[in-house]
Amino acid sequence: MSERLSAASLGHTQSGVRRFSYDRPRVTPGIVHLGIGAFHRAHQAVVTDDLLASDPNWGIVGASLRRPDTRDALAPQDGLYTLLVRDGGGTSARIIGAVLELLDAPNQKPRLLARMSDAATRIVSLTVTEKGYCYDAASGGLDTGHPQIIEDLANPANPQTAPGLIVEALRQRRAAGIAPFTVLSCDNLPHNGTVAARVVTELALRVDPALGEWVKSNVAFPATMIDRIVPATTEADREEAREITRLEDAWPVVTEPFLQWVIEDRFVGERPRFELGGAEFVSDVAPYETMKLRMLNGAHSMIAYLGYLGGHEFVSQVIADPSIRRFIENAWAREIAPTLSMRPQVVSAYAETLLKRFSNPALKHRTMQIAMDGSQKLPQRLVGTIGDRLKLGQPVERLALGVAAWITYASGTDLQGRLIVVDDPMRAEFESATARAGGNDEALIGNFLALSRVFTEDVRNSKPLREALLVQYRALHSLGAAGAAFKLA
Ligand code: CS2
């Protein structure tokens, strides 16, 4: 057994392993991050690590909202962890020091709220996944029927949700005469800044109207587009980290070389120079965000469902299938790209890069990982694109094949009749939609299409979509995933 990674053992890292050059004991916290999972640690924390040498006041306090596992793994390592970057050429390792403290929100709430309401904290950033916003995709506002929001409203001083924690911390700051922080959403939601602003403001207004008005006028909620593929860490990754660094790391993170972070330049007061770590500041994030959600994430979800049903474990295997690869290229060129406002040359160069990234065989990104939470992902990844095309009377057969693959997956049985363990907050609704259909494919499609949290009204009521879904669903079941993709390739 090797020595465990920590501040004390850091000097024993294998020579050649890259690590920060700043004097870590001098770094002070300036950011509280909610949702300190692998994605944050492979993305924003790395960008932050790059700027701490020139500005040491932006260290990160990271909190997990649901499970203590990240805190348990990293606290004994003084917050240090290994970043493994993989491509065809091999793996490189880097030790990241930007995370100064880890908290488990349910059990360390007073400490977390104290950190959030401390004047030194000028940013509260979030990667809490789509469902963490407790918003209603149809209205774009707070889901006031959400069980945890109901609890947060009944007991706002002991919040459980991300919006609830932010509102309580802002209340404490206002009461103490401290300026608010910037709320920086880093989740894959369209207009993520606006969604964050709406859920926080609407909750604050219900807790205390004066607080709500103060939030409206004083808090900034910049939008961001964040991009880096981060597969879940495996035992093999831990071993590789140990081999390269010669130190034991309970939770290294693995990623690709690519990183993009586009941020709307609208902060309360000063902001970190994230550009030192490669971030771009722009006045309008929306065109980048729509391109990323529809091109990258839209294709990712189609690859995940078709690939899973086609028996593939990893994205790189799915994209190595020539039928699926051509199908995806055509879905981009014919159905998705025409809905975007970016210049066509920019979009086609983007698609080319995506193909290379998806093909990275070293990444081992599981189709199962992307398939989870489809009900939260489909609206911004596929449904918006479908809606835009239907409005113009344009065909949507490739997108329909993607949705038909999702319906098959969500119905809980694969093409060979084997059970699928569906990981989704709407699983009960899926089970009911499937049971009510009683094995009739038309009824199944109708029942899924009626899910108003997933499909907008125009899309729900579209006859051409319903027909396209049925054709593609039947093709999928008679020809298999690759066969159905081949017909549209
Ligand atoms: C993926 C994303 O799991 C998923 O749903 O589509 O996490 C994707 O890898 C990232 O958005 C890439 O930036």
Coordinates of C-alpha atoms and ligand atoms in Angstrom, one line a residue:
M1 CA 0.0 0.0 0.0
S2 CA 1.4 3.4 -0.9
E3 CA 1.2 6.5 1.2
R4 CA -2.0 8.5 1.1
L5 CA -2.1 11.8 -0.8
S6 CA -2.2 14.7 1.7
A7 CA -0.6 18.1 2.3
A8 CA 2.1 16.3 4.3
S9 CA 2.9 13.7 1.6
L10 CA 2.6 16.0 -1.4
G11 CA 6.4 16.3 -1.7
H12 CA 6.6 12.5 -2.2
T13 CA 4.7 12.6 -5.5
Q14 CA 6.6 11.0 -8.3
S15 CA 8.7 13.6 -10.0
G16 CA 7.3 14.8 -13.2
V17 CA 3.7 14.8 -11.9
R18 CA 2.4 18.3 -12.4
R19 CA 1.1 20.3 -9.4
F20 CA 0.2 23.8 -8.4
S21 CA 3.0 26.3 -7.8
Y22 CA 1.1 28.6 -5.4
D23 CA 1.8 28.6 -1.6
R24 CA -1.3 26.7 -0.5
P25 CA -1.4 27.8 3.1
R26 CA -1.8 31.3 1.9
V27 CA -4.9 30.5 -0.2
T28 CA -8.1 31.7 1.3
P29 CA -11.7 30.7 0.4
G30 CA -13.7 33.0 -2.0
I31 CA -16.0 30.4 -3.6
V32 CA -18.5 28.0 -2.0
H33 CA -19.4 25.3 -4.5
L34 CA -22.6 23.3 -4.1
G35 CA -22.4 19.8 -5.6
I36 CA -18.7 18.9 -5.3
G37 CA -18.8 15.8 -7.6
A38 CA -16.3 14.6 -10.2
F39 CA -17.6 17.2 -12.8
H40 CA -16.7 20.2 -10.7
R41 CA -13.4 18.7 -9.7
A42 CA -12.4 18.1 -13.4
H43 CA -13.6 21.5 -14.6
Q44 CA -14.2 24.7 -12.5
A45 CA -11.8 23.6 -9.8
V46 CA -9.0 23.0 -12.4
V47 CA -9.6 26.5 -13.9
T48 CA -9.5 27.9 -10.4
D49 CA -6.3 26.0 -9.7
D50 CA -4.7 27.9 -12.6
L51 CA -5.5 31.4 -11.2
L52 CA -4.6 30.9 -7.5
A53 CA -1.0 31.7 -8.1
S54 CA -1.9 35.3 -9.2
D55 CA -4.9 35.7 -6.9
P56 CA -5.0 33.5 -3.8
N57 CA -8.3 34.7 -2.5
W58 CA -10.5 32.4 -4.6
G59 CA -10.0 29.0 -2.9
I60 CA -13.0 26.7 -2.9
V61 CA -15.1 25.3 -0.1
G62 CA -17.0 22.4 -1.6
A63 CA -20.2 20.9 -0.3
S64 CA -22.1 17.7 -1.2
L65 CA -25.8 18.0 -0.9
R66 CA -26.8 14.4 -0.8
R67 CA -24.0 12.1 0.1
P68 CA -20.9 12.5 2.4
D69 CA -18.7 10.3 0.1
T70 CA -16.7 13.0 -1.5
R71 CA -16.0 14.7 1.8
D72 CA -15.1 11.3 3.4
A73 CA -12.7 10.6 0.5
L74 CA -11.0 14.0 0.3
A75 CA -11.0 15.4 3.8
P76 CA -8.2 13.0 5.0
Q77 CA -6.3 14.2 1.9
D78 CA -6.7 17.9 2.9
G79 CA -8.9 18.4 -0.2
L80 CA -6.1 17.3 -2.6
Y81 CA -6.9 15.0 -5.5
T82 CA -5.5 13.7 -8.7
L83 CA -6.8 14.8 -12.1
L84 CA -6.1 12.2 -14.8
V85 CA -6.3 13.5 -18.4
R86 CA -6.7 10.8 -21.0
D87 CA -6.5 10.6 -24.7
G88 CA -5.1 8.2 -27.3
G89 CA -1.6 9.2 -26.4
G90 CA -1.9 8.1 -22.8
T91 CA -2.7 9.5 -19.4
S92 CA -1.2 12.5 -17.6
A93 CA -1.7 13.3 -13.9
R94 CA -1.9 16.6 -12.1
I95 CA -2.5 17.3 -8.4
I96 CA -5.2 19.9 -7.8
G97 CA -5.1 22.0 -4.7
A98 CA -8.0 24.5 -5.2
V99 CA -10.5 22.8 -2.9
L100 CA -9.6 23.9 0.6
E101 CA -12.4 22.4 2.7
L102 CA -15.1 19.8 2.1
L103 CA -18.5 19.8 3.8
D104 CA -21.4 17.3 3.9
A105 CA -24.4 19.6 3.7
P106 CA -27.0 17.5 5.6
N107 CA -24.7 17.0 8.6
Q108 CA -22.7 20.2 8.6
K109 CA -25.4 22.7 7.7
P110 CA -24.5 25.5 10.2
R111 CA -20.8 25.4 9.0
L112 CA -21.9 25.5 5.4
L113 CA -24.3 28.4 5.9
A114 CA -21.6 30.2 7.9
R115 CA -19.2 29.7 5.0
M116 CA -21.9 30.9 2.5
S117 CA -22.7 34.0 4.5
D118 CA -19.1 34.9 5.2
A119 CA -18.1 38.2 3.5
A120 CA -15.1 36.5 2.0
T121 CA -17.4 34.3 -0.1
R122 CA -18.2 36.2 -3.2
I123 CA -19.4 33.4 -5.4
V124 CA -21.7 30.5 -4.8
S125 CA -21.3 28.1 -7.7
L126 CA -23.4 25.1 -8.5
T127 CA -23.2 21.7 -10.2
V128 CA -26.3 20.1 -8.7
T129 CA -27.6 18.5 -12.0
E130 CA -30.8 19.4 -13.6
K131 CA -33.0 18.0 -10.8
G132 CA -31.2 20.0 -8.2
Y133 CA -32.8 23.3 -9.2
C134 CA -36.3 22.0 -8.2
Y135 CA -37.7 23.9 -11.2
D136 CA -40.6 23.1 -13.4
A137 CA -39.3 22.8 -17.0
A138 CA -42.6 23.8 -18.5
S139 CA -42.9 27.2 -16.6
G140 CA -39.1 27.7 -16.0
G141 CA -39.9 28.7 -12.5
L142 CA -39.8 27.2 -9.0
D143 CA -41.6 23.9 -8.6
T144 CA -43.7 24.8 -5.6
G145 CA -45.1 21.3 -5.4
H146 CA -41.6 19.7 -5.1
P147 CA -41.6 17.8 -1.7
Q148 CA -38.2 19.3 -0.6
I149 CA -39.3 22.8 -1.6
I150 CA -42.4 22.4 0.5
E151 CA -40.1 21.4 3.4
D152 CA -37.8 24.3 2.8
L153 CA -40.7 26.7 2.8
A154 CA -42.0 25.3 6.1
N155 CA -38.5 25.5 7.6
P156 CA -36.4 28.0 5.7
A157 CA -33.6 28.2 8.4
N158 CA -32.8 24.5 7.9
P159 CA -32.9 24.2 4.1
Q160 CA -32.2 21.0 2.2
T161 CA -32.2 22.1 -1.4
A162 CA -29.7 24.2 -3.3
P163 CA -32.2 27.1 -3.8
G164 CA -33.1 26.9 -0.1
L165 CA -29.4 27.0 1.1
I166 CA -28.8 30.1 -1.2
V167 CA -31.9 31.9 0.1
E168 CA -31.0 31.3 3.8
A169 CA -27.4 32.4 3.2
L170 CA -28.6 35.5 1.4
R171 CA -31.0 36.2 4.3
Q172 CA -28.2 36.0 6.8
R173 CA -26.0 38.3 4.7
R174 CA -28.7 40.9 4.3
A175 CA -29.4 40.8 8.0
A176 CA -25.7 41.3 8.8
G177 CA -25.3 44.1 6.2
I178 CA -23.0 42.0 4.0
A179 CA -23.2 42.4 0.2
P180 CA -24.7 39.4 -1.6
F181 CA -22.6 36.9 -3.6
T182 CA -22.8 36.0 -7.3
V183 CA -24.7 32.7 -8.0
L184 CA -22.9 30.9 -10.7
S185 CA -24.8 28.0 -12.2
C186 CA -22.6 25.5 -14.0
D187 CA -25.3 22.9 -15.0
N188 CA -26.5 21.8 -18.4
L189 CA -29.7 23.8 -18.5
P190 CA -30.7 26.3 -21.1
H191 CA -30.4 29.8 -19.7
N192 CA -29.0 28.3 -16.5
G193 CA -28.5 31.8 -15.0
T194 CA -32.1 32.7 -15.5
V195 CA -33.3 29.4 -14.1
A196 CA -31.1 29.9 -11.0
A197 CA -32.4 33.5 -10.7
R198 CA -36.0 32.4 -10.9
V199 CA -35.9 29.5 -8.4
V200 CA -33.9 31.6 -5.9
T201 CA -35.9 34.7 -6.2
E202 CA -39.3 33.0 -6.2
L203 CA -38.3 31.0 -3.1
A204 CA -37.0 34.2 -1.4
L205 CA -40.2 36.1 -2.2
R206 CA -42.2 33.3 -0.5
V207 CA -39.9 33.2 2.6
D208 CA -39.9 37.0 3.0
P209 CA -41.1 39.4 0.3
A210 CA -38.6 42.1 1.3
L211 CA -35.8 39.6 1.0
G212 CA -37.1 38.6 -2.4
E213 CA -37.0 42.2 -3.6
W214 CA -33.5 42.6 -2.3
V215 CA -32.4 39.4 -4.1
K216 CA -34.0 40.7 -7.3
S217 CA -32.1 44.0 -7.2
N218 CA -28.8 42.9 -5.8
V219 CA -27.8 39.3 -6.7
A220 CA -26.2 38.5 -10.1
F221 CA -26.9 35.2 -11.7
P222 CA -24.6 35.0 -14.8
A223 CA -25.2 32.2 -17.3
T224 CA -22.4 29.8 -18.2
M225 CA -21.8 27.1 -20.7
I226 CA -19.5 24.4 -19.3
D227 CA -18.1 21.5 -21.2
R228 CA -15.8 18.6 -20.3
I229 CA -16.6 14.9 -20.5
V230 CA -16.1 13.3 -17.1
P231 CA -16.8 9.6 -16.8
A232 CA -17.4 8.2 -13.3
T233 CA -14.2 7.1 -11.6
T234 CA -13.5 3.3 -11.4
E235 CA -11.2 1.1 -9.4
A236 CA -8.9 0.9 -12.4
D237 CA -8.6 4.7 -12.4
R238 CA -7.6 4.7 -8.7
E239 CA -4.9 2.2 -9.6
E240 CA -3.6 4.2 -12.5
A241 CA -3.5 7.4 -10.3
R242 CA -1.4 5.4 -7.8
E243 CA 0.9 4.0 -10.5
I244 CA 1.6 7.5 -11.9
T245 CA 1.8 9.6 -8.7
R246 CA 3.0 6.9 -6.3
L247 CA 0.4 8.1 -3.8
E248 CA -2.9 6.6 -2.8
D249 CA -5.9 8.8 -3.8
A250 CA -9.4 7.7 -2.6
W251 CA -11.1 9.6 -5.3
P252 CA -9.2 10.8 -8.4
V253 CA -11.1 12.2 -11.3
V254 CA -10.7 11.2 -15.0
T255 CA -11.4 13.4 -18.0
E256 CA -10.5 14.3 -21.6
P257 CA -8.0 17.1 -22.7
F258 CA -10.8 19.3 -23.9
L259 CA -12.3 22.0 -21.6
Q260 CA -14.6 24.9 -22.4
W261 CA -16.2 27.4 -20.1
V262 CA -18.1 30.4 -21.5
I263 CA -19.3 32.8 -18.8
E264 CA -21.6 35.8 -19.0
D265 CA -19.6 38.7 -17.6
R266 CA -22.0 39.9 -14.9
F267 CA -20.8 39.5 -11.4
V268 CA -21.5 41.3 -8.1
G269 CA -18.3 43.2 -7.5
E270 CA -14.9 41.7 -8.5
R271 CA -14.6 38.3 -10.1
P272 CA -11.8 35.8 -10.3
R273 CA -9.7 35.8 -13.5
F274 CA -11.0 32.5 -14.7
E275 CA -9.6 33.4 -18.1
L276 CA -6.2 32.5 -16.7
G277 CA -7.5 28.9 -16.7
G278 CA -9.0 29.1 -20.2
A279 CA -12.5 30.4 -19.5
E280 CA -14.0 32.9 -22.0
F281 CA -16.1 35.9 -20.8
V282 CA -18.9 37.0 -23.2
S283 CA -21.9 39.3 -23.0
D284 CA -24.3 36.6 -24.3
V285 CA -23.8 32.9 -23.5
A286 CA -27.1 31.7 -25.1
P287 CA -25.8 30.8 -28.6
Y288 CA -22.9 28.8 -27.1
E289 CA -25.2 27.1 -24.6
T290 CA -27.8 26.1 -27.2
M291 CA -25.2 24.8 -29.6
K292 CA -23.6 22.7 -26.8
L293 CA -26.9 21.4 -25.4
R294 CA -28.3 20.4 -28.8
M295 CA -25.2 19.2 -30.5
L296 CA -23.1 17.6 -27.8
N297 CA -25.7 16.6 -25.2
G298 CA -28.4 15.9 -27.7
A299 CA -26.1 13.5 -29.6
H300 CA -24.8 12.1 -26.3
S301 CA -28.3 11.1 -25.2
M302 CA -29.1 9.6 -28.6
I303 CA -25.8 7.7 -28.4
A304 CA -26.5 6.6 -24.9
Y305 CA -30.0 5.1 -25.5
L306 CA -29.2 3.6 -29.0
G307 CA -25.9 2.4 -27.7
Y308 CA -27.3 0.9 -24.6
L309 CA -30.0 -0.9 -26.5
G310 CA -27.4 -2.0 -29.1
G311 CA -25.4 -3.7 -26.3
H312 CA -22.6 -1.1 -26.0
E313 CA -21.0 -0.2 -22.7
F314 CA -19.0 2.9 -23.8
V315 CA -19.6 5.9 -26.0
S316 CA -16.5 5.3 -28.0
Q317 CA -17.8 1.8 -29.0
V318 CA -21.1 3.2 -30.1
I319 CA -19.5 5.8 -32.3
A320 CA -17.2 3.2 -33.8
D321 CA -20.3 1.6 -35.3
P322 CA -20.3 3.1 -38.8
S323 CA -24.2 3.1 -39.0
I324 CA -24.6 5.0 -35.7
R325 CA -21.7 7.3 -36.5
R326 CA -23.2 8.3 -39.9
F327 CA -26.6 8.6 -38.3
I328 CA -25.3 11.0 -35.7
E329 CA -23.4 13.1 -38.3
N330 CA -26.6 13.3 -40.3
A331 CA -28.7 14.2 -37.3
W332 CA -26.3 17.0 -36.6
A333 CA -26.1 18.3 -40.2
R334 CA -29.8 17.9 -41.2
E335 CA -31.9 18.2 -38.1
I336 CA -29.9 19.9 -35.3
A337 CA -27.5 22.4 -36.9
P338 CA -30.2 24.2 -38.9
T339 CA -31.9 25.2 -35.7
L340 CA -28.8 27.0 -34.3
S341 CA -27.9 30.7 -34.6
M342 CA -24.1 30.2 -34.8
R343 CA -22.5 30.4 -38.2
P344 CA -22.6 27.1 -40.2
Q345 CA -18.8 26.9 -40.4
V346 CA -18.6 27.2 -36.6
V347 CA -21.2 24.5 -36.1
S348 CA -19.6 22.1 -38.6
A349 CA -16.1 22.6 -37.0
Y350 CA -17.8 22.0 -33.6
A351 CA -19.3 18.7 -34.9
E352 CA -16.0 17.5 -36.1
T353 CA -14.4 18.2 -32.7
L354 CA -17.3 16.3 -31.0
L355 CA -16.8 13.3 -33.2
K356 CA -13.1 13.1 -32.1
R357 CA -14.0 13.6 -28.5
F358 CA -16.7 10.9 -28.6
S359 CA -14.2 8.6 -30.3
N360 CA -11.6 8.9 -27.5
P361 CA -11.2 5.2 -26.6
A362 CA -9.2 5.9 -23.5
L363 CA -12.1 7.7 -21.8
K364 CA -14.5 4.8 -21.1
H365 CA -17.6 6.9 -20.8
R366 CA -20.5 4.6 -20.0
T367 CA -23.8 4.8 -21.9
M368 CA -25.5 4.0 -18.7
Q369 CA -24.1 7.1 -17.0
I370 CA -25.5 9.4 -19.7
A371 CA -28.8 7.5 -19.9
M372 CA -29.8 8.4 -16.3
D373 CA -32.2 11.3 -15.5
G374 CA -33.5 11.4 -19.1
S375 CA -36.7 13.1 -18.0
Q376 CA -34.6 16.1 -16.9
K377 CA -32.3 16.1 -19.9
L378 CA -34.5 15.5 -22.9
P379 CA -36.3 18.9 -22.9
Q380 CA -33.2 20.9 -23.5
R381 CA -31.3 18.3 -25.5
L382 CA -33.9 17.0 -28.0
V383 CA -37.4 18.4 -27.4
G384 CA -36.6 22.1 -28.0
T385 CA -34.9 21.1 -31.3
I386 CA -37.9 19.0 -32.3
G387 CA -40.3 21.9 -31.4
D388 CA -38.4 24.4 -33.5
R389 CA -38.4 22.1 -36.5
L390 CA -42.1 21.1 -36.2
K391 CA -43.0 24.8 -36.2
L392 CA -41.5 25.1 -39.6
G393 CA -43.0 21.9 -40.9
Q394 CA -39.6 20.2 -41.1
P395 CA -38.9 16.5 -40.7
V396 CA -37.7 15.1 -37.4
E397 CA -37.1 11.4 -38.0
R398 CA -33.6 11.2 -36.6
L399 CA -34.5 13.0 -33.5
A400 CA -37.6 10.8 -33.3
L401 CA -35.4 7.7 -33.3
G402 CA -33.5 9.2 -30.4
V403 CA -36.7 9.8 -28.5
A404 CA -38.0 6.3 -29.4
A405 CA -34.8 4.8 -28.0
W406 CA -35.4 6.8 -24.8
I407 CA -39.0 5.6 -24.5
T408 CA -37.8 2.0 -25.0
Y409 CA -35.2 2.5 -22.3
A410 CA -37.6 4.4 -19.9
S411 CA -40.2 1.6 -20.3
G412 CA -37.8 -0.6 -18.5
T413 CA -37.3 -3.5 -21.0
D414 CA -34.6 -3.7 -23.6
L415 CA -34.9 -5.1 -27.1
Q416 CA -34.2 -8.6 -25.9
G417 CA -36.9 -8.4 -23.3
R418 CA -34.4 -8.0 -20.4
L419 CA -35.2 -5.6 -17.5
I420 CA -33.5 -2.2 -17.4
V421 CA -32.9 -0.6 -14.0
V422 CA -34.1 2.9 -14.8
D423 CA -32.5 5.7 -12.8
D424 CA -34.7 8.7 -13.1
P425 CA -36.8 10.9 -10.7
M426 CA -39.9 10.2 -13.0
R427 CA -39.5 6.4 -12.8
A428 CA -42.9 5.9 -11.2
E429 CA -44.6 7.9 -14.0
F430 CA -42.7 5.7 -16.6
E431 CA -43.9 2.5 -14.9
S432 CA -47.4 3.7 -15.0
A433 CA -47.2 4.9 -18.6
T434 CA -45.8 1.4 -19.6
A435 CA -48.3 -0.6 -17.5
R436 CA -51.3 1.4 -18.9
A437 CA -50.2 0.7 -22.5
G438 CA -50.5 -3.0 -21.9
G439 CA -48.0 -3.9 -24.6
N440 CA -49.5 -1.7 -27.3
D441 CA -46.8 0.4 -29.0
E442 CA -49.1 3.2 -30.1
A443 CA -50.5 3.5 -26.6
L444 CA -47.0 3.4 -25.1
I445 CA -45.9 6.3 -27.3
G446 CA -49.0 8.3 -26.6
N447 CA -48.6 7.8 -22.8
F448 CA -44.9 8.9 -22.9
L449 CA -45.6 11.8 -25.2
A450 CA -48.3 13.0 -22.7
L451 CA -45.6 13.6 -20.0
S452 CA -45.9 17.3 -19.7
R453 CA -42.7 17.7 -17.7
V454 CA -40.7 16.3 -20.6
F455 CA -42.6 17.5 -23.7
T456 CA -43.9 21.0 -24.3
E457 CA -47.5 21.4 -25.4
D458 CA -46.7 22.0 -29.1
V459 CA -44.6 18.9 -29.3
R460 CA -47.1 16.8 -27.2
N461 CA -49.9 17.6 -29.7
S462 CA -47.9 17.1 -32.9
K463 CA -49.4 14.4 -35.2
P464 CA -46.3 14.3 -37.4
L465 CA -44.1 13.7 -34.3
R466 CA -46.4 11.0 -33.0
E467 CA -46.3 9.2 -36.4
A468 CA -42.5 9.6 -36.7
L469 CA -42.1 8.2 -33.2
L470 CA -44.2 5.1 -34.0
V471 CA -42.2 4.5 -37.2
Q472 CA -38.9 4.8 -35.4
Y473 CA -40.0 2.8 -32.4
R474 CA -41.1 -0.1 -34.7
A475 CA -37.9 0.1 -36.7
L476 CA -35.9 -0.1 -33.5
H477 CA -37.8 -3.1 -32.3
S478 CA -37.6 -4.9 -35.7
L479 CA -34.1 -4.0 -36.8
G480 CA -32.3 -3.2 -33.6
A481 CA -30.4 0.0 -32.8
A482 CA -27.8 -0.2 -35.5
G483 CA -30.3 -1.3 -38.1
A484 CA -32.7 1.5 -37.3
A485 CA -29.8 4.0 -37.4
F486 CA -28.6 2.6 -40.7
K487 CA -31.9 3.4 -42.3
L488 CA -31.4 7.1 -41.5
A489 CA -27.7 7.2 -41.9
Ligands
CS2_1 C1 -23.5 13.9 -20.5 C2 -22.8 15.2 -19.9 O1 -24.0 12.6 -18.6 C3 -24.5 13.3 -19.5 O2 -25.7 13.5 -19.6 O3 -24.2 14.2 -21.7 O4 -22.5 15.0 -18.6 C4 -21.6 15.6 -20.8 O5 -20.6 14.6 -20.7 C5 -21.1 16.9 -20.4 O6 -22.2 17.9 -20.5 C6 -20.0 17.4 -21.3 O7 -19.7 18.7 -21.1

